[in-house]
CSV table of C-alpha atoms (C1' of nucleotides) in Angstrom, one decimal:
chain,number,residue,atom,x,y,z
G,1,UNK,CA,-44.4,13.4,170.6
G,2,UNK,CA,-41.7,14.3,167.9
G,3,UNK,CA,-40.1,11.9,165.9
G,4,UNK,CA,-40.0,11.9,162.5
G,5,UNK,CA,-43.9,12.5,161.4
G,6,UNK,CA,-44.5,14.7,164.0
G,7,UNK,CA,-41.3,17.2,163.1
G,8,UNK,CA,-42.1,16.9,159.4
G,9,UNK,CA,-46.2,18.0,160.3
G,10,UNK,CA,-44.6,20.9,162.3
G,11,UNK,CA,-42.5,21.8,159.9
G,12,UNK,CA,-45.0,22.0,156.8
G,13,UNK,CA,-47.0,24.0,159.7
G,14,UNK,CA,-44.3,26.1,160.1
G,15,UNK,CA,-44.1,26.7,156.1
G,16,UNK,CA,-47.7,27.5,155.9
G,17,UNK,CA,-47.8,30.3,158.9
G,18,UNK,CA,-44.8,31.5,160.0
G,19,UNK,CA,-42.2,32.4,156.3
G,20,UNK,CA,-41.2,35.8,155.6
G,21,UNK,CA,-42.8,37.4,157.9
G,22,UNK,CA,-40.6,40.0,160.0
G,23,UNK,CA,-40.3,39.3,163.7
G,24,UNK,CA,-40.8,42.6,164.9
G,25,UNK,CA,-39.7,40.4,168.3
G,26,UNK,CA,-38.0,37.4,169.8
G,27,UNK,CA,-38.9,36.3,173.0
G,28,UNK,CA,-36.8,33.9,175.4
G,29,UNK,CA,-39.0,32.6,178.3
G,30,UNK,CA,-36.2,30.4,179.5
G,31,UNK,CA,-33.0,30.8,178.2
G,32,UNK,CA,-32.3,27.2,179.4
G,33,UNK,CA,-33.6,26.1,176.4
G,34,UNK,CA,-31.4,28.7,174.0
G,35,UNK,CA,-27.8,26.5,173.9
G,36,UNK,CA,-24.6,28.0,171.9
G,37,UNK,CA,-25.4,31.8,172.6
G,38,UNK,CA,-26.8,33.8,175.8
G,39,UNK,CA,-31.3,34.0,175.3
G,40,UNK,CA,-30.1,37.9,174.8
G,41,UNK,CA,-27.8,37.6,171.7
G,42,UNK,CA,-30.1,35.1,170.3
G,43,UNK,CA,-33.4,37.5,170.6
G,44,UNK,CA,-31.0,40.3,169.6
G,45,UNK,CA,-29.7,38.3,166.1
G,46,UNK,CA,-33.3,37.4,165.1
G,47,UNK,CA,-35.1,40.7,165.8
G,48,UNK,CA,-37.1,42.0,162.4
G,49,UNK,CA,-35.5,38.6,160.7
G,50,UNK,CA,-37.7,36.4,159.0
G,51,UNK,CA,-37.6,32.5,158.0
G,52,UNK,CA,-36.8,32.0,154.2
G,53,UNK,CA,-37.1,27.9,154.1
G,54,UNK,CA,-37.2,25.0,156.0
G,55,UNK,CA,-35.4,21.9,156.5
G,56,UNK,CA,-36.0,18.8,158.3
G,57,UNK,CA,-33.7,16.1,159.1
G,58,UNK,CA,-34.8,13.0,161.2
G,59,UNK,CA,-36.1,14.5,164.3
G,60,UNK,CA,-34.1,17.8,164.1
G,61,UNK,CA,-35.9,21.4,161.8
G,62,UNK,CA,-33.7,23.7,160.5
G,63,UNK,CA,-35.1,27.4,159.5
G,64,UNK,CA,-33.0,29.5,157.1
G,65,UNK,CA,-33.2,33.2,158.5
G,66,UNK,CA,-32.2,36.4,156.5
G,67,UNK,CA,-30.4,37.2,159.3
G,68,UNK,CA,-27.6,34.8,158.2
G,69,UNK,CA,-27.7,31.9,160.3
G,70,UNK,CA,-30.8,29.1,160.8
G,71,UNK,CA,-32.5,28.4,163.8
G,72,UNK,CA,-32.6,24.6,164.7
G,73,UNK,CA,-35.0,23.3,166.4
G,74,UNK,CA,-35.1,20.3,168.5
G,75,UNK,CA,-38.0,18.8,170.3
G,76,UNK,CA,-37.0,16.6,173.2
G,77,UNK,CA,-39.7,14.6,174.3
G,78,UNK,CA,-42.3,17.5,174.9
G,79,UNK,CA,-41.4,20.1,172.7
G,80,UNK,CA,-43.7,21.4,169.6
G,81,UNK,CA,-44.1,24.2,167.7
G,82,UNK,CA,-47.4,26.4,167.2
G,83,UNK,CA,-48.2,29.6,165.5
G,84,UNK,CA,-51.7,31.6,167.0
G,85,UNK,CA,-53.3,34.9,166.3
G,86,UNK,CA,-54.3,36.0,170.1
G,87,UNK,CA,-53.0,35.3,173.5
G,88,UNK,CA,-55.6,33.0,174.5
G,89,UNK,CA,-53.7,30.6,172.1
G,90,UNK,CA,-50.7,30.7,173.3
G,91,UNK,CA,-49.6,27.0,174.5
G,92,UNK,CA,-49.0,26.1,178.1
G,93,UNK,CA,-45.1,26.3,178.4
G,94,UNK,CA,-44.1,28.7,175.3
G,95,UNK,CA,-40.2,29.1,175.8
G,96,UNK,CA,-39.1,31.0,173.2
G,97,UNK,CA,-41.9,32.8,171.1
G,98,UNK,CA,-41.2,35.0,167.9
G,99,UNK,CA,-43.8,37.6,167.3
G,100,UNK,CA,-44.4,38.8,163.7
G,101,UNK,CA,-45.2,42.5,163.1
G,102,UNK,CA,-47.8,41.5,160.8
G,103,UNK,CA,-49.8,40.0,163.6
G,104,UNK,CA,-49.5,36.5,165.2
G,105,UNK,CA,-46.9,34.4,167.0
G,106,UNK,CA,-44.9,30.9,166.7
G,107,UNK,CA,-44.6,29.4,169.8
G,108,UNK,CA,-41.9,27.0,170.5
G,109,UNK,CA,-43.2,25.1,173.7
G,110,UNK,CA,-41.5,22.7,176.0
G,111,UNK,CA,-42.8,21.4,178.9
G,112,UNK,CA,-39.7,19.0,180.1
G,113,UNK,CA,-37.0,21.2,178.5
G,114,UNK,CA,-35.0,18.8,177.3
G,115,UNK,CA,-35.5,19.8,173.4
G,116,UNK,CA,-33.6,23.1,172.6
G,117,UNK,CA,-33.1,26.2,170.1
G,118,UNK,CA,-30.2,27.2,168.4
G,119,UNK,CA,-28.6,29.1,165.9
G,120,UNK,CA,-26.3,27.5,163.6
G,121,UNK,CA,-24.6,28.4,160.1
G,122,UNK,CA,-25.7,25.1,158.0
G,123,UNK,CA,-27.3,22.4,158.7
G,124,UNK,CA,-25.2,20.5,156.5
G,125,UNK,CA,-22.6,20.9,159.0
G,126,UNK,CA,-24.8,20.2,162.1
G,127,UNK,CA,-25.8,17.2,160.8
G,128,UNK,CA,-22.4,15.8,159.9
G,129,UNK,CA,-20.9,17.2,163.3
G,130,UNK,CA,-23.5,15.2,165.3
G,131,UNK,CA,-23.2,12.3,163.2
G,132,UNK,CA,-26.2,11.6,162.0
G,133,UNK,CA,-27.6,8.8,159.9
G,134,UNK,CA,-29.1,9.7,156.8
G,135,UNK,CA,-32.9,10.5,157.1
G,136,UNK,CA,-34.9,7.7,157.3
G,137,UNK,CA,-37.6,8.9,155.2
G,138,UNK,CA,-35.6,11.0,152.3
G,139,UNK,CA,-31.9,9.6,152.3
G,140,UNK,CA,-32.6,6.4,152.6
G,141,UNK,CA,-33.3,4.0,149.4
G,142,UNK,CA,-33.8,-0.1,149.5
G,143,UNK,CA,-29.8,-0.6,149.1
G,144,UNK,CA,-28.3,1.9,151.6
G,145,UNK,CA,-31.1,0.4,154.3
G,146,UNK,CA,-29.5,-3.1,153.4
G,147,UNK,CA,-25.9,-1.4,153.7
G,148,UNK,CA,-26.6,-0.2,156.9
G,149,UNK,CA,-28.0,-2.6,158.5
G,150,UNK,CA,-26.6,-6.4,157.3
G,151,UNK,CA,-23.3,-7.4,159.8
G,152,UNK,CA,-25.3,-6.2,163.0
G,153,UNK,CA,-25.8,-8.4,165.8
G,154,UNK,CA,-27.9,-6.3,168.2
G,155,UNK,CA,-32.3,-6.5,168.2
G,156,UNK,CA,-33.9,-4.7,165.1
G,157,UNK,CA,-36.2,-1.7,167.5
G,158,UNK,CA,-32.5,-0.9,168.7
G,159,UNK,CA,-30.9,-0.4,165.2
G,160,UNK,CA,-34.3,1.7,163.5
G,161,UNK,CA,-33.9,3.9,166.7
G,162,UNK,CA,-30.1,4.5,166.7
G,163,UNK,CA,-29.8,8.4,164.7
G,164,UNK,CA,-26.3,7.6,164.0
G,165,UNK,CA,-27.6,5.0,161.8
G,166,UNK,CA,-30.7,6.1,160.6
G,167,UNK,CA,-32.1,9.7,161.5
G,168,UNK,CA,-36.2,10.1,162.7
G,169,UNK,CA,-37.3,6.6,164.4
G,170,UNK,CA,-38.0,6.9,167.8
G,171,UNK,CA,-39.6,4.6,170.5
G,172,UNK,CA,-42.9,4.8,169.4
G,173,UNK,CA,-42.3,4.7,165.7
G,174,UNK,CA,-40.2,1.8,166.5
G,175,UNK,CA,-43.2,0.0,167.7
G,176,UNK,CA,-45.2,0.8,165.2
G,177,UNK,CA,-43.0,-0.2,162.4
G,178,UNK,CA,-42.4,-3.9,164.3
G,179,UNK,CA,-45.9,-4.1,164.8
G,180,UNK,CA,-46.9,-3.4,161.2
G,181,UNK,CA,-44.1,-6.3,160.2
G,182,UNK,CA,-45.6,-8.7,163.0
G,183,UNK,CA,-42.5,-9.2,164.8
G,184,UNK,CA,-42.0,-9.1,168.3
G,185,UNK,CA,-39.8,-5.7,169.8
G,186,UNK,CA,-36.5,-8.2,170.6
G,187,UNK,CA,-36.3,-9.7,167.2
G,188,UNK,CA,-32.5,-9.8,166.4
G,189,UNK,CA,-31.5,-8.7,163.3
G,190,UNK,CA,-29.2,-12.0,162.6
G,191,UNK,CA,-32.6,-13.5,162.4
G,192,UNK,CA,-33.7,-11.4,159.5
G,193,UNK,CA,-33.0,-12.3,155.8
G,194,UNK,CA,-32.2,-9.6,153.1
G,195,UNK,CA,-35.8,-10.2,152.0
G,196,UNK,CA,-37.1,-9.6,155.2
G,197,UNK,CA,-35.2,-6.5,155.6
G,198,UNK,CA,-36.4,-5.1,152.3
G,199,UNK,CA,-39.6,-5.7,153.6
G,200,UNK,CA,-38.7,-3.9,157.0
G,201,UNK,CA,-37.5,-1.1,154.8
G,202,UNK,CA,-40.6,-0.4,152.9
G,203,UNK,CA,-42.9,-1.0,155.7
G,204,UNK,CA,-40.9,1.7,158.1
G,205,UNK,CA,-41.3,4.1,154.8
G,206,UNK,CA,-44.9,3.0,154.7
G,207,UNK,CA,-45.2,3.4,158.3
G,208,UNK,CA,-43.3,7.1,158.6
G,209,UNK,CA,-45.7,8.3,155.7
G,210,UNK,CA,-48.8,7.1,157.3
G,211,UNK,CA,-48.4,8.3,160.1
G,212,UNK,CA,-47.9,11.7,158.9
G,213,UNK,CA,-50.9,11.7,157.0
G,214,UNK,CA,-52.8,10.2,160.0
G,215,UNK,CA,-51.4,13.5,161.7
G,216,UNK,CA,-51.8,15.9,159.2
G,217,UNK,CA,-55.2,14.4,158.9
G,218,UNK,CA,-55.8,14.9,162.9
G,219,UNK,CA,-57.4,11.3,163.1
G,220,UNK,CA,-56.1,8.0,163.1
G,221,UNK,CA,-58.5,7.1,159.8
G,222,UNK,CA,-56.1,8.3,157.4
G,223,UNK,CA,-53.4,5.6,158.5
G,224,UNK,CA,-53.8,2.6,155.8
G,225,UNK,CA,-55.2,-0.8,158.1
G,226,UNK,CA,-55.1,-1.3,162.0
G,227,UNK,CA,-52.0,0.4,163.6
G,228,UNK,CA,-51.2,0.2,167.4
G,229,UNK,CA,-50.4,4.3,168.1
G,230,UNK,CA,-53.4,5.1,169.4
G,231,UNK,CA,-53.4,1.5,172.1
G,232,UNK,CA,-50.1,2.4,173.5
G,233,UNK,CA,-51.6,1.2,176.9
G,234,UNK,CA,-51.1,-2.0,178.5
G,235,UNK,CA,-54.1,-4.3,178.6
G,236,UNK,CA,-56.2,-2.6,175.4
G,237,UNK,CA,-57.0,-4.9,173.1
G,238,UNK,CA,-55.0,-5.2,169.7
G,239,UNK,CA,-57.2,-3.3,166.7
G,240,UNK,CA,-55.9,-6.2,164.3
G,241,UNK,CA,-56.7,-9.7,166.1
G,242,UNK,CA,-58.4,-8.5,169.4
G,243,UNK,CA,-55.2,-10.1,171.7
G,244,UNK,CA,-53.9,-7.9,174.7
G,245,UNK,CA,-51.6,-5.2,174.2
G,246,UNK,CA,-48.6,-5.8,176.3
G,247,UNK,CA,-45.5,-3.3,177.7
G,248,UNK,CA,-42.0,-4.8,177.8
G,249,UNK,CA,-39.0,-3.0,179.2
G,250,UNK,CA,-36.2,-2.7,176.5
G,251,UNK,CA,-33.5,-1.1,178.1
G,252,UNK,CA,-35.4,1.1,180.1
G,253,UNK,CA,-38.1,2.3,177.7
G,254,UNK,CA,-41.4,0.9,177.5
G,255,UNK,CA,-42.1,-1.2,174.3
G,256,UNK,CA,-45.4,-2.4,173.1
G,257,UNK,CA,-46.7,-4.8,171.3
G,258,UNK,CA,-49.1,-7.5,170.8
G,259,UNK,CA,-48.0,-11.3,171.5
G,260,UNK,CA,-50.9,-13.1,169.5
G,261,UNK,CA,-49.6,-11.4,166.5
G,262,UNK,CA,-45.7,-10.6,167.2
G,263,UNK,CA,-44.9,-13.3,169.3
G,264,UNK,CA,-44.2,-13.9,173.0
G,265,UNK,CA,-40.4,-13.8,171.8
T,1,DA,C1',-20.4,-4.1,169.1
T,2,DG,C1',-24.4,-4.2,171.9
T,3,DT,C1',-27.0,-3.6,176.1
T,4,DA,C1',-28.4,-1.8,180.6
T,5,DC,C1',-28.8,1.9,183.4
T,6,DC,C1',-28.6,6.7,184.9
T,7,DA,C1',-29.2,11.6,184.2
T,8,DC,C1',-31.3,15.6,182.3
T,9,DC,C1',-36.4,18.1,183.7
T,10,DT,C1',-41.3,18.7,184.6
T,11,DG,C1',-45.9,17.3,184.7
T,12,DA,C1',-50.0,14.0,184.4
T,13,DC,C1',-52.2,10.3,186.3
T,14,DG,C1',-53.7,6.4,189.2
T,15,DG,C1',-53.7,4.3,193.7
T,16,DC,C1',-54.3,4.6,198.4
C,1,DT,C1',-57.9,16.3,199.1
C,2,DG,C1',-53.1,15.1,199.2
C,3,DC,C1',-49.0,12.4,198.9
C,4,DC,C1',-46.3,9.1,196.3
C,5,DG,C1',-44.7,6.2,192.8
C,6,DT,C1',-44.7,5.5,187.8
C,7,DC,C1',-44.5,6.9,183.3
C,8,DA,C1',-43.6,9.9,179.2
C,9,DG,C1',-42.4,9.6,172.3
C,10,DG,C1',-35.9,13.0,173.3
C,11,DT,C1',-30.3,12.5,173.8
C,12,DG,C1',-25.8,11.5,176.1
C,13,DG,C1',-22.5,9.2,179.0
C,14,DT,C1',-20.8,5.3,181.6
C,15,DA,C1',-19.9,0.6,182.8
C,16,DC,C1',-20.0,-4.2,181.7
DNA sequence: AGTACCACCTGACGGC
DNA sequence: TGCCGTCAGGTGGTAC
């Protein structure tokens, strides 16, 4: 699930049920999933700490800890986050759970443990250390898009989905945002003039926004016009002109898209 | 610079 | 019912 809607919708989640409140415990499940310190010293640092703020930056959350340093979390492809009040809604592959004294639990679940937990001592840092883009939602205006993307040879879906370039598209998003523009997934971005990639800029913003409403919403009304998310399946029919959804291989991940309305390339 | 492909890891699902 | 191949929205590294 997580790209960039998804992380922001977990952390606004994670603002409204889990801040200053002392975790009277930390739980590892699996340590595999705690990097930079052993699952002990990180349960042993957090206990009776509670989250201050929150941060997000593309697909990466950040939570300040009085403790000193802030927990990052990141999602892999089948990680999310959920707080409950009793046991029977704890989430299917918890990993690492804090408990709050007050009552309740946050949950960080995993199933393909390839997300992870961390502590580190600014996100600031992190950030620049892994080279990340600027987010594509709050760092990016209409120029530094243009900036960052005029001079590249290589297909549009690749660029939006590189974090080094822009930090928070992912696969799916990518789709979305080409579907929404009516191009097909291998459109090179030599193709494209600055217009066009204004447009592509305010449409991904467009696109990033709705779809967090959509999922803040919890139905796919709330996203303004058709939108392909929820036909990510080969051989449904396109909510916008009826056509066939179709799945491409774009190295090695599964793109859809429509050919009556984005082309056959 | 850009792309393809593999690996990480585990589960869900469809076909036979 | 059970086995098997395929697919899954993440990142990272390698080879061309």
């Amino acid at each position: 699930m997580p790209e960039l809607p998804d992380v922001e919708v977990m952390r606004r989640r994670l603002e409204e049920t889990s801040m200053d409140r002392p975790a009277e415990r930390v739980e590892v499940r699996d340590g595999d999933l705690v990097e930079g310190s052993g699952p002990g010293e990180f349960a042993d640092r957090l206990r009776g700490s509670r989250f201050l703020s929150s941060r997000r930056h593309g697909k990466y959350l950040f939570a300040e800890t009085d403790a000193g340093p802030w927990v990052l979390f990141h999602f892999g492809m089948s990680g999310f986050l959920r707080h409950f009040e009793e046991s029977p809604g704890e989430p299917e592959y918890p990993k690492v759970l804090w408990h709050f004294r007050e009552g309740g639990s946050l949950a960080f679940d995993c199933r393909r443990k390839l997300g992870q937990v961390r502590l580190v001592p600014d996100p600031d840092r992190f950030v620049e250390e892994k080279r990340l883009g600027p987010d594509a939602l709050e760092g990016m205006d209409r120029n530094a898009f243009l900036g960052a993307m005029s001079g590249r040879r290589g297909m549009l879906k690749t660029a939006l989905m590189r974090q080094e370039i822009l930090a928070g598209v992912g696969n799916e998003m990518s789709d979305e945002i080409l579907y929404q523009l009516r191009l097909h997934p291998r459109t090179g971005l030599p193709s494209l003039e600055e217009e066009q990639l204004a447009e592509v800029h305010g449409v991904m913003r467009a696109t990033l926004e709705g779809a967090i409403a959509a999922r803040e919403a919890g139905d796919a009304g709330a996203f303004p016009g058709p939108y392909l998310l929820p036909h990510r399946e080969e051989g449904t029919s396109c909510p916008r002109c009826g056509g066939e959804v179709r799945r491409i291989e774009i190295s090695g991940r599964g793109s859809y898209f429509c050919p009556d309305c984005q082309g056959e390339g």
